[in-house]
């Protein structure tokens, strides 16, 4: 029964698929290599990953919050405002007056996210007691497929706009949330094999 439930989560995982790509676990080195290869302007202090499989990654998949590229926006009270996935969304990010003001009902708060993530290099829990006018969670992933460069350009544009807003004095927080399977989870050999086989059967070649 446990394997059936786990398989459901893996099949529901909204990752980009390409027949020639093989999914695997990632670590800070592989994330850094991807960032360097595609010249992503990401600041390392902003990059976070899920802290484990059972209590972090699985709830995200259950809530369908692993889609990428996408931005999730939260207000100063940590309430969810909206998700952004339009390729022209930099216009909205450059003018916060265009952001939705009324919180969405029945959506997880920012605490749902920050309680389940750790820094991709140190493994430290997210811990930032500051209050921000807006928090932007930018989903991204290490993936290779036909439209990779276009998606990389979208991530870069979104992040650059937000960094410029921050430099202008806007009181915002940016979380670059990597949605890949993570070596840091330290799954047992059996679970690791099971996860990889099912992800690649469902989304790979």
Short mmCIF file of C-alpha atoms in Angstrom, two decimals:
data_model
loop_
_atom_site.label_atom_id
_atom_site.label_comp_id
_atom_site.label_asym_id
_atom_site.label_seq_id
_atom_site.Cartn_x
_atom_site.Cartn_y
_atom_site.Cartn_z
CA UNK A 1 0.00 0.00 0.00
CA UNK A 2 2.83 2.39 0.89
CA UNK A 3 4.44 1.79 -2.52
CA UNK A 4 1.14 2.52 -4.28
CA UNK A 5 0.73 5.81 -2.39
CA UNK A 6 4.33 6.79 -3.11
CA UNK A 7 3.90 5.97 -6.78
CA UNK A 8 0.87 8.26 -6.90
CA UNK A 9 2.94 11.18 -5.65
CA UNK A 10 5.69 10.50 -8.13
CA UNK A 11 3.33 10.21 -11.08
CA UNK A 12 1.64 13.45 -10.03
CA UNK A 13 4.97 15.26 -9.98
CA UNK A 14 4.70 18.12 -12.51
CA UNK A 15 8.15 17.95 -14.08
CA UNK A 16 8.97 18.73 -17.68
CA UNK A 17 9.43 15.53 -19.63
CA UNK A 18 11.67 14.66 -22.52
CA UNK A 19 12.26 11.18 -23.90
CA UNK A 20 16.04 11.41 -23.92
CA UNK A 21 16.40 12.79 -20.40
CA UNK A 22 17.13 10.63 -17.35
CA UNK A 23 16.09 12.07 -14.00
CA UNK A 24 18.44 11.70 -11.07
CA UNK A 25 19.15 13.10 -7.64
CA UNK A 26 20.90 16.47 -7.44
CA UNK A 27 23.26 18.11 -4.96
CA UNK A 28 24.75 21.56 -4.51
CA UNK A 29 27.54 20.83 -7.00
CA UNK A 30 25.14 19.78 -9.76
CA UNK A 31 22.94 22.82 -9.08
CA UNK A 32 25.97 25.11 -9.23
CA UNK A 33 27.12 23.49 -12.47
CA UNK A 34 23.70 24.06 -14.05
CA UNK A 35 23.64 27.68 -12.88
CA UNK A 36 27.11 28.24 -14.35
CA UNK A 37 26.35 26.46 -17.59
CA UNK A 38 23.26 28.54 -18.31
CA UNK A 39 24.66 31.71 -16.73
CA UNK A 40 21.74 32.07 -14.38
CA UNK A 41 22.12 35.25 -12.28
CA UNK A 42 21.06 33.50 -9.07
CA UNK A 43 22.59 34.53 -5.74
CA UNK A 44 23.50 31.45 -3.74
CA UNK A 45 22.02 32.81 -0.49
CA UNK A 46 18.57 32.74 -2.11
CA UNK A 47 18.62 29.07 -3.19
CA UNK A 48 16.68 26.49 -1.19
CA UNK A 49 15.63 22.86 -1.60
CA UNK A 50 13.20 20.52 0.15
CA UNK A 51 14.69 19.21 3.39
CA UNK A 52 13.52 15.59 3.07
CA UNK A 53 11.30 13.33 1.01
CA UNK A 54 8.53 12.24 3.36
CA UNK A 55 7.69 15.46 5.20
CA UNK A 56 8.74 18.08 2.68
CA UNK A 57 8.86 16.92 -0.94
CA UNK A 58 5.74 14.78 -0.70
CA UNK A 59 3.50 17.53 0.73
CA UNK A 60 4.64 19.83 -2.07
CA UNK A 61 3.68 17.26 -4.71
CA UNK A 62 0.40 16.67 -2.92
CA UNK A 63 -0.33 20.39 -3.07
CA UNK A 64 0.80 20.66 -6.71
CA UNK A 65 3.39 23.31 -5.86
CA UNK A 66 6.31 21.82 -7.81
CA UNK A 67 5.48 23.34 -11.19
CA UNK A 68 8.27 25.29 -12.85
CA UNK A 69 8.77 27.98 -14.06
CA UNK A 70 6.38 29.64 -11.62
CA UNK A 71 6.40 32.31 -8.93
CA UNK A 72 4.28 32.18 -5.78
CA UNK A 73 3.61 35.55 -4.14
CA UNK A 74 2.90 36.14 -0.43
CA UNK A 75 2.03 39.34 1.44
CA UNK A 76 3.58 40.72 4.65
CA UNK A 77 1.35 38.45 6.75
CA UNK A 78 2.52 35.38 4.84
CA UNK A 79 -0.81 34.98 3.06
CA UNK A 80 -0.80 33.56 -0.47
CA UNK A 81 -1.74 36.16 -3.07
CA UNK A 82 -1.21 34.57 -6.48
CA UNK A 83 0.94 32.38 -8.68
CA UNK A 84 2.64 33.79 -11.76
CA UNK A 85 3.65 31.77 -14.80
CA UNK A 86 3.15 34.15 -17.70
CA UNK A 87 6.33 34.71 -19.73
CA UNK A 88 5.64 38.48 -19.68
CA UNK A 89 5.25 38.59 -15.90
CA UNK A 90 8.31 40.81 -15.47
CA UNK A 91 5.93 43.74 -16.13
CA UNK A 92 3.94 42.81 -13.04
CA UNK A 93 7.11 42.20 -11.02
CA UNK A 94 8.34 45.66 -11.99
CA UNK A 95 5.17 47.30 -10.67
CA UNK A 96 3.85 45.80 -7.43
CA UNK A 97 0.60 47.76 -7.82
CA UNK A 98 -0.33 45.11 -10.40
CA UNK A 99 -0.01 42.29 -7.88
CA UNK A 100 -3.15 40.79 -6.44
CA UNK A 101 -3.97 42.36 -3.06
CA UNK A 102 -6.65 40.07 -1.67
CA UNK A 103 -5.31 36.73 -0.35
CA UNK A 104 -6.48 33.55 -2.03
CA UNK A 105 -8.68 31.45 0.24
CA UNK A 106 -7.80 27.86 1.16
CA UNK A 107 -4.18 28.16 0.04
CA UNK A 108 -1.19 27.32 2.28
CA UNK A 109 0.56 30.24 3.94
CA UNK A 110 4.24 31.08 3.57
CA UNK A 111 4.95 28.98 6.67
CA UNK A 112 3.98 25.90 4.66
CA UNK A 113 6.92 26.63 2.36
CA UNK A 114 9.54 27.89 4.76
CA UNK A 115 9.05 25.04 7.22
CA UNK A 116 9.97 22.50 4.55
CA UNK A 117 13.05 24.00 2.95
CA UNK A 118 16.78 24.17 3.72
CA UNK A 119 19.64 26.05 2.13
CA UNK A 120 21.02 24.00 -0.75
CA UNK A 121 24.63 24.17 0.43
CA UNK A 122 24.55 24.34 4.24
CA UNK A 123 21.39 22.31 4.84
CA UNK A 124 20.32 24.93 7.37
CA UNK A 125 16.61 25.49 7.88
CA UNK A 126 15.11 28.64 6.45
CA UNK A 127 15.33 31.15 9.29
CA UNK A 128 14.57 34.78 8.56
CA UNK A 129 12.55 36.60 11.22
CA UNK A 130 12.20 39.77 9.14
CA UNK A 131 8.84 40.94 7.88
CA UNK A 132 8.70 41.67 4.18
CA UNK A 133 6.04 43.47 2.18
CA UNK A 134 6.18 40.62 -0.32
CA UNK A 135 7.91 37.25 -0.52
CA UNK A 136 8.44 35.75 -3.96
CA UNK A 137 9.06 32.00 -4.21
CA UNK A 138 10.55 31.30 -7.65
CA UNK A 139 10.39 27.62 -8.64
CA UNK A 140 13.20 26.33 -10.83
CA UNK A 141 14.69 22.95 -11.68
CA UNK A 142 17.69 21.27 -13.28
CA UNK A 143 16.26 19.79 -16.44
CA UNK A 144 17.26 19.37 -20.07
CA UNK A 145 14.69 19.43 -22.84
CA UNK A 146 13.96 21.24 -26.06
CA UNK A 147 12.83 24.50 -24.47
CA UNK A 148 15.48 24.66 -21.73
CA UNK A 149 17.07 27.90 -22.92
CA UNK A 150 13.70 29.65 -23.16
CA UNK A 151 12.82 28.62 -19.62
CA UNK A 152 16.26 29.64 -18.33
CA UNK A 153 15.70 33.06 -19.91
CA UNK A 154 12.37 33.34 -18.07
CA UNK A 155 13.95 32.50 -14.69
CA UNK A 156 16.76 34.97 -15.35
CA UNK A 157 14.40 37.77 -16.35
CA UNK A 158 12.12 37.25 -13.35
CA UNK A 159 15.01 37.13 -10.92
CA UNK A 160 16.77 40.15 -12.41
CA UNK A 161 13.60 42.24 -12.16
CA UNK A 162 13.13 41.25 -8.51
CA UNK A 163 16.79 41.96 -7.70
CA UNK A 164 16.42 45.42 -9.26
CA UNK A 165 13.32 46.02 -7.14
CA UNK A 166 15.26 45.01 -4.05
CA UNK A 167 18.14 47.31 -5.01
CA UNK A 168 15.68 50.19 -5.33
CA UNK A 169 14.70 49.70 -1.70
CA UNK A 170 11.63 47.50 -1.97
CA UNK A 171 11.17 45.44 1.19
CA UNK A 172 10.94 42.02 -0.45
CA UNK A 173 12.31 38.51 0.00
CA UNK A 174 13.25 36.18 -2.87
CA UNK A 175 13.40 32.41 -2.41
CA UNK A 176 14.78 30.40 -5.33
CA UNK A 177 13.15 27.05 -4.71
CA UNK A 178 14.75 24.14 -6.57
CA UNK A 179 12.23 21.35 -7.12
CA UNK A 180 14.58 18.47 -8.02
CA UNK A 181 15.04 15.18 -6.18
CA UNK A 182 17.84 15.75 -3.67
CA UNK A 183 20.86 13.71 -2.58
CA UNK A 184 20.57 15.38 0.83
CA UNK A 185 17.48 13.30 1.60
CA UNK A 186 19.77 10.29 2.10
CA UNK A 187 17.14 7.74 1.11
CA UNK A 188 17.83 4.07 1.60
CA UNK A 189 19.14 2.24 -1.47
CA UNK A 190 15.74 0.60 -1.90
CA UNK A 191 13.79 3.88 -1.73
CA UNK A 192 16.29 5.66 -3.95
CA UNK A 193 15.95 2.97 -6.62
CA UNK A 194 12.17 2.96 -6.30
CA UNK A 195 11.90 6.74 -6.63
CA UNK A 196 14.21 6.93 -9.64
CA UNK A 197 12.59 4.03 -11.47
CA UNK A 198 9.13 5.49 -11.11
CA UNK A 199 10.09 9.05 -11.97
CA UNK A 200 11.90 7.91 -15.10
CA UNK A 201 9.16 5.49 -16.07
CA UNK A 202 6.54 8.23 -15.76
CA UNK A 203 8.48 11.23 -17.10
CA UNK A 204 11.62 9.98 -18.76
CA UNK A 205 12.40 7.96 -21.83
#
